[in-house]
Amino acid sequence: AQSVTQLGSHVSVSEGALVLLRCNYSSSVPPYLFWYVQYPNQGLQLLLKYTTGATLVKGINGFEAEFKKSETSFHLTKPSAHMSDAAEYFCAVSPASGNTPLVFGKGTRLSVIA
Amino acid sequence: DAGVIQSPRHEVTEMGQEVTLRCKPISGHNSLFWYRQTMMRGLELLIYFNNNVPIDDSGMPEDRFSAKMPNASFSTLKIQPSEPRDSAVYFCASSLEVTEAFFGQGTRLTVV
C-alpha cells in the first residue's frame, strides 16, 4: 500500500524567498510521484511528476522536485516565490506497475507575503 | 480537448433530496475517478472505473452513494438521500493508464 505525508499544513514565505514543501512517501513497490497545485475554487493541476529516469524533475512555473529513494522523499522547491504561487499543493504517489489510483497527501497551503 | 467537464459547478439542495453529479472525462482516457474534498478529511477517493467497469468502490461512504459509468464519455455520482455531512467539493478525474490524473473543476455541494 502507498501513503503520503506532507509536513506542514501551512507554509508562509516572503516574496522572492525559497519555497520548500516537504513530502515523504511510503510504498512497497517502486513509486510514481506527483505534485499538484490547487488554486481557490479550481481543480487540481499537475505541476510535475517522477516516473523513471532523472531524479530531479522540473515542472511548470519554475518548480522542481527531487526523488530521493534513500530518504523516501519528493520535496518540492522553487528558488524565488511569487505572489501567484499562493495555493494549496498536494503530493501524490502511485505504484509504478498496475493501474491503481493516486494516493494524495493532505496538502500544504502556501502563503506568499509581499 | 476541453479537459474533464463536471456539472453542475455548484449545487445547493435540501436534506433528503437526491443529488446527481455528472462528469465527462477526457476523450481517450480509460480510467475515471471520483474524489471528495473536505477540510477535515482532505482528498478522498470514492470510486474508480477502468474501461467503464467499477474497480474499487471501497471509498464510497455509505449505500446512499452510488456511481455509474454507462459509457466511456459519461459518469454520474448520485447521493440519495443527501445529508448535511455530504457537503463537500466533489472532483472527477480521468487518466490514461493511471500515470497521472487530470481533474475537473469540481462540484461544490451544499446540503442544508
Coordinates of N, CA and C in Angstrom, one line a residue:
Chain A
A1 N 0.8 -1.2 0.0 CA 0.0 0.0 0.0 C 0.9 1.2 0.0
Q2 N 0.3 2.3 -0.6 CA 1.1 3.6 -0.6 C 0.5 4.6 0.3
S3 N 1.3 5.5 0.8 CA 0.8 6.6 1.6 C 1.7 7.8 1.4
V4 N 1.2 9.0 1.8 CA 2.0 10.2 1.6 C 1.8 11.1 2.8
T5 N 2.9 11.6 3.3 CA 2.9 12.5 4.4 C 3.5 13.9 4.0
Q6 N 2.7 14.9 4.1 CA 3.2 16.3 3.8 C 3.4 17.0 5.1
L7 N 4.6 17.4 5.4 CA 5.0 18.0 6.6 C 4.6 19.5 6.5
G8 N 3.7 19.9 7.4 CA 3.3 21.3 7.5 C 2.1 21.5 6.7
S9 N 1.0 21.8 7.3 CA -0.3 22.1 6.6 C -0.3 23.5 6.0
H10 N 0.6 24.3 6.6 CA 0.6 25.7 6.1 C 2.1 26.2 6.1
V11 N 2.5 26.7 5.0 CA 3.9 27.3 4.9 C 3.7 28.7 4.4
S12 N 4.5 29.6 5.1 CA 4.4 31.0 4.7 C 5.8 31.5 4.3
V13 N 6.0 32.1 3.2 CA 7.3 32.6 2.7 C 7.1 34.1 2.2
S14 N 8.2 34.8 2.2 CA 8.2 36.1 1.7 C 8.4 36.0 0.2
E15 N 7.9 37.0 -0.5 CA 8.1 37.1 -2.0 C 9.6 37.1 -2.3
G16 N 10.0 36.3 -3.2 CA 11.4 36.2 -3.5 C 12.2 35.2 -2.8
A17 N 11.6 34.7 -1.7 CA 12.3 33.7 -0.9 C 12.2 32.3 -1.5
L18 N 13.0 31.4 -1.0 CA 12.9 30.0 -1.4 C 11.7 29.3 -0.9
V19 N 11.1 28.5 -1.8 CA 9.9 27.7 -1.4 C 10.4 26.3 -1.2
L20 N 10.0 25.7 -0.1 CA 10.3 24.3 0.2 C 9.1 23.6 0.8
L21 N 8.5 22.7 0.1 CA 7.3 22.0 0.6 C 7.7 20.5 0.6
R22 N 7.5 19.9 1.8 CA 8.1 18.6 2.1 C 7.0 17.5 1.8
C23 N 7.5 16.4 1.3 CA 6.7 15.2 1.0 C 7.5 14.0 1.2
N24 N 7.0 13.1 2.1 CA 7.6 11.8 2.3 C 6.5 10.7 1.9
Y25 N 7.0 9.7 1.3 CA 6.0 8.6 0.8 C 6.4 7.3 1.4
S26 N 5.4 6.4 1.4 CA 5.6 5.0 1.7 C 5.1 4.2 0.6
S27 N 5.9 3.3 0.1 CA 5.4 2.4 -1.0 C 6.2 1.1 -0.9
S28 N 5.5 0.0 -1.1 CA 6.1 -1.3 -1.1 C 6.7 -1.7 -2.4
V29 N 6.4 -0.9 -3.5 CA 6.9 -1.1 -4.8 C 7.5 0.2 -5.3
P30 N 8.3 0.2 -6.4 CA 8.8 1.5 -6.9 C 7.6 2.4 -7.2
P31 N 7.7 3.7 -6.8 CA 6.6 4.6 -7.0 C 6.7 5.5 -8.2
Y32 N 5.6 6.0 -8.6 CA 5.5 7.2 -9.4 C 5.1 8.3 -8.4
L33 N 5.6 9.5 -8.6 CA 5.4 10.6 -7.6 C 4.9 11.8 -8.4
F34 N 4.1 12.6 -7.7 CA 3.4 13.7 -8.4 C 3.3 14.9 -7.4
W35 N 3.3 16.1 -8.0 CA 2.9 17.3 -7.2 C 1.8 17.9 -8.1
Y36 N 0.7 18.3 -7.3 CA -0.4 19.0 -7.9 C -0.5 20.3 -7.2
V37 N -1.1 21.3 -7.9 CA -1.4 22.6 -7.3 C -2.9 22.9 -7.5
Q38 N -3.5 23.5 -6.4 CA -4.9 23.8 -6.5 C -5.1 25.3 -6.1
Y39 N -5.5 26.1 -7.0 CA -5.9 27.5 -6.8 C -7.3 27.5 -6.3
P40 N -7.7 28.6 -5.6 CA -9.0 28.7 -5.0 C -10.1 28.4 -6.0
N41 N -11.1 27.6 -5.6 CA -12.2 27.3 -6.5 C -11.9 26.6 -7.8
Q42 N -10.7 26.0 -7.8 CA -10.3 25.3 -9.0 C -10.0 23.8 -8.8
G43 N -9.9 23.0 -9.8 CA -9.5 21.7 -9.7 C -8.0 21.6 -9.5
L44 N -7.5 20.3 -9.3 CA -6.0 20.1 -9.2 C -5.4 20.1 -10.5
Q45 N -4.2 20.8 -10.6 CA -3.4 20.8 -11.8 C -2.1 20.2 -11.6
L46 N -1.6 19.4 -12.5 CA -0.3 18.7 -12.4 C 0.8 19.7 -12.5
L47 N 1.7 19.8 -11.5 CA 2.9 20.6 -11.5 C 4.1 19.9 -12.2
L48 N 4.3 18.6 -11.7 CA 5.4 17.8 -12.2 C 5.2 16.4 -11.7
K49 N 5.9 15.5 -12.3 CA 5.8 14.1 -12.0 C 7.2 13.4 -12.2
Y50 N 7.4 12.4 -11.3 CA 8.6 11.5 -11.5 C 8.0 10.1 -11.8
T51 N 8.5 9.5 -12.9 CA 8.2 8.1 -13.2 C 9.5 7.3 -13.2
T52 N 10.3 7.6 -14.1 CA 11.6 6.9 -14.2 C 12.7 7.8 -14.7
G53 N 13.9 7.4 -14.6 CA 15.0 8.3 -15.1 C 15.5 9.3 -14.2
A54 N 15.8 10.5 -14.6 CA 16.4 11.5 -13.8 C 15.6 11.8 -12.6
T55 N 16.3 11.9 -11.5 CA 15.6 12.0 -10.2 C 15.2 13.5 -9.9
L56 N 15.9 14.4 -10.6 CA 15.5 15.8 -10.4 C 14.5 16.2 -11.6
V57 N 13.3 16.5 -11.2 CA 12.3 16.7 -12.1 C 11.9 18.2 -12.2
K58 N 11.8 18.8 -13.3 CA 11.4 20.2 -13.5 C 9.9 20.2 -13.9
G59 N 9.2 21.2 -13.4 CA 7.8 21.3 -13.7 C 7.4 22.7 -14.2
I60 N 6.2 23.0 -14.1 CA 5.7 24.3 -14.6 C 6.0 25.4 -13.5
N61 N 5.9 26.6 -14.0 CA 6.0 27.8 -13.1 C 7.3 27.8 -12.2
G62 N 8.4 27.2 -12.7 CA 9.7 27.2 -12.0 C 9.9 26.3 -10.9
F63 N 8.9 25.4 -10.7 CA 9.0 24.4 -9.6 C 9.8 23.2 -10.0
E64 N 10.5 22.6 -9.1 CA 11.2 21.3 -9.3 C 11.1 20.5 -8.1
A65 N 11.3 19.2 -8.2 CA 11.3 18.2 -7.1 C 12.4 17.2 -7.4
E66 N 12.9 16.7 -6.3 CA 13.9 15.6 -6.4 C 13.5 14.4 -5.7
F67 N 13.5 13.2 -6.4 CA 13.2 11.9 -5.9 C 14.4 11.4 -5.2
K68 N 14.3 11.2 -3.9 CA 15.4 10.6 -3.1 C 14.9 9.3 -2.5
K69 N 15.3 8.2 -3.1 CA 14.8 6.9 -2.7 C 15.3 6.6 -1.3
S70 N 16.5 6.9 -0.9 CA 17.0 6.5 0.4 C 16.3 7.3 1.5
E71 N 15.8 8.4 1.2 CA 15.0 9.2 2.2 C 13.5 9.1 2.0
T72 N 13.1 8.3 1.0 CA 11.7 8.2 0.6 C 11.0 9.6 0.6
S73 N 11.7 10.5 -0.1 CA 11.2 11.9 -0.1 C 11.0 12.4 -1.6
F74 N 10.2 13.4 -1.7 CA 10.0 14.0 -3.0 C 9.6 15.5 -2.7
H75 N 10.5 16.2 -2.2 CA 10.3 17.6 -1.8 C 10.2 18.6 -3.0
L76 N 9.3 19.5 -2.9 CA 9.0 20.5 -4.0 C 9.8 21.8 -3.6
T77 N 10.5 22.4 -4.6 CA 11.2 23.6 -4.3 C 11.0 24.6 -5.5
K78 N 11.2 25.9 -5.1 CA 11.2 26.9 -6.1 C 12.2 28.0 -5.6
P79 N 13.1 28.4 -6.4 CA 14.1 29.3 -5.8 C 13.6 30.7 -5.3
S80 N 12.6 31.2 -6.0 CA 12.1 32.5 -5.7 C 10.6 32.6 -5.7
A81 N 9.9 32.8 -4.6 CA 8.5 32.7 -4.6 C 7.9 34.0 -5.2
H82 N 6.7 33.8 -5.8 CA 6.0 34.9 -6.4 C 4.6 34.9 -5.8
M83 N 4.0 36.0 -5.8 CA 2.7 36.1 -5.2 C 1.7 35.1 -5.8
S84 N 1.8 34.9 -7.1 CA 0.9 34.0 -7.8 C 1.1 32.5 -7.4
D85 N 2.1 32.2 -6.6 CA 2.4 30.8 -6.2 C 1.5 30.5 -5.0
A86 N 0.8 31.4 -4.4 CA -0.1 31.1 -3.2 C -1.2 30.2 -3.7
A87 N -1.2 29.0 -3.1 CA -2.2 28.0 -3.4 C -2.0 26.8 -2.5
E88 N -2.8 25.8 -2.7 CA -2.7 24.5 -2.0 C -1.9 23.6 -2.9
Y89 N -0.9 22.9 -2.3 CA -0.1 21.9 -3.0 C -0.3 20.5 -2.4
F90 N -0.4 19.6 -3.4 CA -0.6 18.2 -3.0 C 0.4 17.3 -3.6
C91 N 1.0 16.4 -2.7 CA 1.9 15.4 -3.2 C 1.1 14.1 -3.3
A92 N 1.4 13.3 -4.3 CA 0.7 12.1 -4.6 C 1.6 11.0 -5.0
V93 N 1.2 9.7 -4.7 CA 2.0 8.6 -5.1 C 1.1 7.5 -5.7
S94 N 1.7 6.8 -6.7 CA 1.0 5.6 -7.2 C 2.1 4.5 -7.5
P95 N 1.7 3.3 -7.5 CA 2.7 2.2 -7.8 C 3.1 2.3 -9.3
A96 N 4.4 2.0 -9.5 CA 4.9 2.1 -10.9 C 4.3 1.1 -11.8
S97 N 3.8 0.0 -11.2 CA 3.2 -1.0 -12.0 C 1.7 -1.1 -11.6
G98 N 0.9 -1.5 -12.6 CA -0.5 -1.7 -12.3 C -1.3 -0.4 -12.5
N99 N -2.6 -0.5 -12.4 CA -3.5 0.5 -12.8 C -4.3 0.9 -11.6
T100 N -3.6 1.5 -10.6 CA -4.3 1.9 -9.4 C -4.2 3.4 -9.2
P101 N -5.2 4.0 -8.5 CA -5.3 5.5 -8.4 C -4.2 6.1 -7.6
L102 N -4.0 7.4 -7.8 CA -3.1 8.2 -6.9 C -3.6 8.2 -5.5
V103 N -2.7 8.2 -4.6 CA -2.9 8.4 -3.2 C -2.4 9.8 -2.8
F104 N -3.2 10.7 -2.3 CA -2.8 12.0 -2.1 C -2.4 12.3 -0.6
G105 N -1.5 13.2 -0.4 CA -1.3 13.8 0.9 C -2.4 14.7 1.3
K106 N -2.3 15.3 2.5 CA -3.4 16.1 3.0 C -3.2 17.6 2.5
G107 N -2.1 17.9 1.8 CA -2.0 19.2 1.2 C -1.2 20.1 2.1
T108 N -0.6 21.1 1.5 CA 0.1 22.2 2.2 C -0.3 23.5 1.6
R109 N -0.8 24.4 2.4 CA -1.2 25.7 1.9 C 0.0 26.6 1.9
L110 N 0.3 27.2 0.8 CA 1.4 28.1 0.7 C 0.9 29.5 0.6
S111 N 1.4 30.3 1.5 CA 1.1 31.8 1.5 C 2.4 32.5 1.2
V112 N 2.2 33.6 0.4 CA 3.4 34.4 0.0 C 3.1 35.8 0.4
I113 N 4.1 36.3 1.2 CA 3.9 37.6 1.8 C 4.7 38.6 1.0
A114 N 4.1 39.7 0.7 CA 4.7 40.8 0.0 C 5.8 41.5 0.8
Chain B
D1 N -8.5 19.5 -26.5 CA -9.5 18.9 -25.7 C -9.9 19.8 -24.6
A2 N -11.2 19.8 -24.2 CA -11.7 20.7 -23.2 C -11.4 20.3 -21.8
G3 N -10.8 19.2 -21.6 CA -10.5 18.7 -20.3 C -11.6 17.9 -19.7
V4 N -11.5 17.6 -18.4 CA -12.6 16.9 -17.7 C -13.7 17.9 -17.4
I5 N -14.9 17.6 -17.7 CA -16.0 18.6 -17.5 C -17.0 18.0 -16.5
Q6 N -17.2 18.8 -15.5 CA -18.1 18.4 -14.4 C -19.3 19.4 -14.4
S7 N -20.5 18.9 -14.1 CA -21.7 19.7 -13.9 C -22.5 19.1 -12.8
P8 N -23.2 20.0 -12.1 CA -23.1 21.4 -12.1 C -21.8 21.9 -11.3
R9 N -21.4 23.1 -11.4 CA -20.3 23.6 -10.6 C -20.7 23.8 -9.2
H10 N -21.9 24.2 -8.9 CA -22.4 24.4 -7.6 C -23.8 23.8 -7.5
E11 N -24.1 23.2 -6.3 CA -25.4 22.6 -6.1 C -25.7 22.8 -4.6
V12 N -26.9 23.4 -4.5 CA -27.4 23.5 -3.1 C -28.8 22.8 -3.0
T13 N -28.9 21.9 -2.1 CA -30.1 21.1 -2.0 C -30.5 20.9 -0.6
E14 N -31.7 20.5 -0.4 CA -32.2 20.2 1.0 C -31.9 18.8 1.4
M15 N -31.7 18.6 2.6 CA -31.5 17.3 3.2 C -32.6 16.4 2.8
G16 N -32.2 15.2 2.4 CA -33.2 14.2 2.0 C -33.5 14.1 0.5
Q17 N -33.0 15.2 -0.2 CA -33.2 15.2 -1.7 C -32.1 14.3 -2.4
E18 N -32.4 13.9 -3.6 CA -31.4 13.2 -4.4 C -30.6 14.2 -5.2
V19 N -29.3 13.9 -5.2 CA -28.3 14.8 -5.9 C -27.6 13.9 -6.9
T20 N -27.4 14.4 -8.1 CA -26.7 13.7 -9.2 C -25.6 14.7 -9.7
L21 N -24.4 14.2 -9.6 CA -23.2 14.9 -10.2 C -22.8 14.2 -11.4
R22 N -22.4 15.0 -12.4 CA -22.0 14.5 -13.7 C -20.6 14.8 -14.1
C23 N -20.1 13.9 -14.9 CA -18.7 14.0 -15.4 C -18.5 13.5 -16.8
K24 N -17.8 14.3 -17.6 CA -17.4 13.9 -18.9 C -15.8 13.8 -18.9
P25 N -15.3 12.6 -19.0 CA -13.8 12.5 -19.0 C -13.2 13.0 -20.3
I26 N -11.9 13.1 -20.3 CA -11.1 13.4 -21.5 C -11.2 12.3 -22.5
S27 N -11.5 12.6 -23.7 CA -11.7 11.6 -24.7 C -10.4 10.7 -24.8
G28 N -10.6 9.4 -24.8 CA -9.5 8.5 -25.0 C -8.9 8.0 -23.6
H29 N -9.3 8.7 -22.6 CA -8.9 8.2 -21.3 C -9.7 6.9 -20.9
N30 N -9.0 6.0 -20.2 CA -9.7 4.7 -19.9 C -10.0 4.5 -18.4
S31 N -9.5 5.5 -17.6 CA -9.8 5.4 -16.1 C -10.5 6.7 -15.7
L32 N -11.4 6.5 -14.8 CA -12.2 7.6 -14.2 C -12.3 7.5 -12.7
F33 N -12.1 8.6 -12.0 CA -12.0 8.6 -10.6 C -13.0 9.7 -10.0
W34 N -13.6 9.3 -8.9 CA -14.4 10.3 -8.2 C -13.7 10.5 -6.8
Y35 N -13.4 11.8 -6.5 CA -12.8 12.2 -5.3 C -13.8 13.1 -4.5
R36 N -13.6 13.2 -3.2 CA -14.4 14.1 -2.4 C -13.3 14.9 -1.6
Q37 N -13.5 16.2 -1.5 CA -12.5 17.0 -0.7 C -13.3 17.8 0.3
T38 N -12.8 17.6 1.6 CA -13.3 18.4 2.7 C -12.2 18.9 3.5
M39 N -12.4 19.9 4.3 CA -11.4 20.5 5.2 C -10.9 19.4 6.2
M40 N -11.8 18.6 6.7 CA -11.4 17.7 7.8 C -10.6 16.5 7.2
R41 N -11.1 16.0 6.1 CA -10.5 14.7 5.6 C -9.6 14.8 4.4
G42 N -9.5 16.0 3.8 CA -8.7 16.2 2.7 C -9.3 15.6 1.4
L43 N -8.5 15.0 0.5 CA -9.0 14.5 -0.7 C -9.1 13.0 -0.6
E44 N -10.3 12.5 -0.7 CA -10.6 11.1 -0.5 C -11.1 10.5 -1.9
L45 N -10.5 9.3 -2.2 CA -11.0 8.6 -3.4 C -12.3 7.8 -3.0
L46 N -13.3 8.1 -3.8 CA -14.6 7.4 -3.5 C -14.7 6.1 -4.3
I47 N -14.4 6.2 -5.6 CA -14.6 5.1 -6.5 C -13.8 5.3 -7.8
Y48 N -13.3 4.3 -8.4 CA -12.7 4.5 -9.7 C -13.1 3.4 -10.7
F49 N -13.2 3.7 -11.9 CA -13.6 2.9 -13.0 C -12.4 2.7 -14.0
N50 N -12.3 1.5 -14.5 CA -11.3 1.2 -15.6 C -12.1 0.6 -16.8
N51 N -12.0 1.2 -17.9 CA -12.7 0.8 -19.1 C -14.2 0.6 -18.8
N52 N -14.8 1.6 -18.1 CA -16.2 1.7 -17.7 C -16.6 0.7 -16.6
V53 N -15.7 -0.1 -16.1 CA -16.1 -1.1 -15.1 C -15.6 -0.5 -13.7
P54 N -16.5 -0.6 -12.7 CA -16.1 -0.2 -11.4 C -15.1 -1.1 -10.8
I55 N -13.9 -0.6 -10.4 CA -12.9 -1.5 -9.9 C -12.8 -1.5 -8.4
D56 N -12.9 -0.3 -7.8 CA -12.8 -0.3 -6.3 C -13.8 0.8 -5.8
D57 N -14.8 0.4 -5.1 CA -15.7 1.4 -4.5 C -15.6 1.4 -3.0
S58 N -14.5 1.0 -2.5 CA -14.4 0.9 -1.0 C -14.4 2.2 -0.3
G59 N -14.2 3.3 -1.1 CA -14.2 4.6 -0.5 C -15.6 5.3 -0.5
M60 N -16.5 4.6 -1.1 CA -17.9 5.2 -1.0 C -18.4 5.1 0.4
P61 N -18.8 6.2 1.0 CA -19.0 6.2 2.4 C -20.2 5.4 2.9
E62 N -21.3 5.3 2.1 CA -22.5 4.6 2.5 C -23.2 4.2 1.3
D63 N -24.2 3.4 1.6 CA -25.1 2.9 0.5 C -25.9 4.1 -0.2
R64 N -25.9 5.2 0.5 CA -26.6 6.3 -0.1 C -25.8 6.9 -1.4
F65 N -24.6 6.5 -1.5 CA -23.8 6.9 -2.6 C -23.7 5.8 -3.7
S66 N -23.9 6.2 -4.9 CA -23.7 5.2 -6.0 C -23.1 5.9 -7.2
A67 N -22.4 5.2 -8.0 CA -21.8 5.8 -9.2 C -21.9 4.8 -10.4
K68 N -22.1 5.4 -11.5 CA -22.2 4.7 -12.7 C -21.4 5.2 -13.9
M69 N -21.0 4.4 -14.8 CA -20.3 4.8 -16.0 C -20.9 4.1 -17.2
P70 N -22.0 4.5 -17.7 CA -22.7 3.8 -18.8 C -21.9 3.7 -20.1
N71 N -21.0 4.7 -20.3 CA -20.1 4.6 -21.5 C -18.8 5.4 -21.2
A72 N -17.9 5.4 -22.2 CA -16.6 5.9 -21.9 C -16.6 7.4 -21.8
S73 N -17.7 8.1 -22.1 CA -17.7 9.5 -22.1 C -18.6 10.1 -21.0
F74 N -19.1 9.3 -20.1 CA -20.0 9.9 -19.1 C -20.0 9.1 -17.8
S75 N -20.1 9.8 -16.7 CA -20.2 9.1 -15.4 C -21.1 10.0 -14.5
T76 N -21.8 9.3 -13.6 CA -22.5 10.0 -12.6 C -22.2 9.5 -11.2
L77 N -22.3 10.4 -10.3 CA -22.3 10.1 -8.8 C -23.6 10.6 -8.2
K78 N -24.3 9.7 -7.6 CA -25.6 10.0 -7.1 C -25.6 9.8 -5.5
I79 N -26.2 10.7 -4.9 CA -26.4 10.7 -3.4 C -27.9 10.7 -3.1
Q80 N -28.4 9.7 -2.5 CA -29.8 9.6 -2.2 C -30.1 8.7 -1.0
P81 N -30.6 9.3 0.1 CA -30.9 10.8 0.3 C -29.7 11.5 0.7
S82 N -29.6 12.8 0.4 CA -28.5 13.6 0.8 C -28.6 14.0 2.3
E83 N -27.4 14.3 2.9 CA -27.4 14.7 4.3 C -26.4 15.9 4.4
P84 N -26.6 16.7 5.4 CA -25.6 17.9 5.5 C -24.2 17.5 5.5
R85 N -23.8 16.3 6.1 CA -22.4 15.9 6.2 C -21.9 15.5 4.8
D86 N -22.7 15.5 3.8 CA -22.2 15.2 2.4 C -21.7 16.5 1.8
S87 N -21.9 17.6 2.4 CA -21.4 18.8 1.8 C -19.9 18.8 1.7
A88 N -19.4 19.1 0.5 CA -18.0 18.9 0.1 C -17.9 19.4 -1.3
V89 N -16.6 19.4 -1.8 CA -16.3 19.5 -3.2 C -16.0 18.2 -3.8
Y90 N -16.7 17.8 -4.8 CA -16.6 16.5 -5.5 C -15.9 16.7 -6.8
F91 N -14.8 16.0 -6.9 CA -14.0 16.1 -8.1 C -14.1 14.8 -8.9
C92 N -14.1 14.9 -10.2 CA -13.9 13.8 -11.1 C -12.6 14.0 -11.8
A93 N -11.9 12.9 -12.0 CA -10.6 12.9 -12.7 C -10.5 11.8 -13.7
S94 N -9.8 11.9 -14.8 CA -9.6 10.8 -15.7 C -8.1 10.7 -16.0
S95 N -7.8 9.5 -16.5 CA -6.4 9.3 -16.9 C -6.3 8.2 -17.9
L96 N -5.1 8.1 -18.5 CA -4.8 7.0 -19.4 C -3.8 6.2 -18.7
E97 N -4.2 5.0 -18.3 CA -3.3 4.0 -17.7 C -2.7 4.5 -16.3
V98 N -3.4 5.5 -15.8 CA -3.2 6.0 -14.4 C -1.8 6.5 -14.2
T99 N -1.1 7.0 -15.2 CA 0.2 7.6 -15.0 C 0.1 9.0 -14.4
E100 N -1.0 9.6 -14.6 CA -1.4 10.9 -13.9 C -2.9 11.1 -14.1
A101 N -3.4 11.9 -13.2 CA -4.8 12.1 -13.3 C -5.1 13.6 -13.7
F102 N -6.1 13.8 -14.5 CA -6.5 15.1 -14.9 C -7.8 15.4 -14.3
F103 N -7.9 16.5 -13.5 CA -9.0 16.8 -12.7 C -10.0 17.8 -13.4
G104 N -11.2 17.6 -13.1 CA -12.2 18.6 -13.5 C -12.2 19.8 -12.5
Q105 N -13.1 20.8 -12.7 CA -13.2 21.9 -11.8 C -13.9 21.7 -10.5
G106 N -14.6 20.5 -10.4 CA -15.2 20.2 -9.2 C -16.7 20.7 -9.1
T107 N -17.4 20.0 -8.3 CA -18.8 20.4 -8.0 C -18.9 20.7 -6.5
R108 N -19.2 21.9 -6.1 CA -19.4 22.3 -4.7 C -20.8 22.0 -4.3
L109 N -20.9 21.0 -3.4 CA -22.3 20.5 -3.0 C -22.5 21.1 -1.6
T110 N -23.6 21.7 -1.4 CA -24.1 22.2 -0.1 C -25.4 21.6 0.2
V111 N -25.5 20.8 1.3 CA -26.8 20.2 1.7 C -27.3 20.9 3.0
V112 N -28.4 21.5 2.9 CA -28.9 22.3 4.0 C -30.1 21.6 4.7

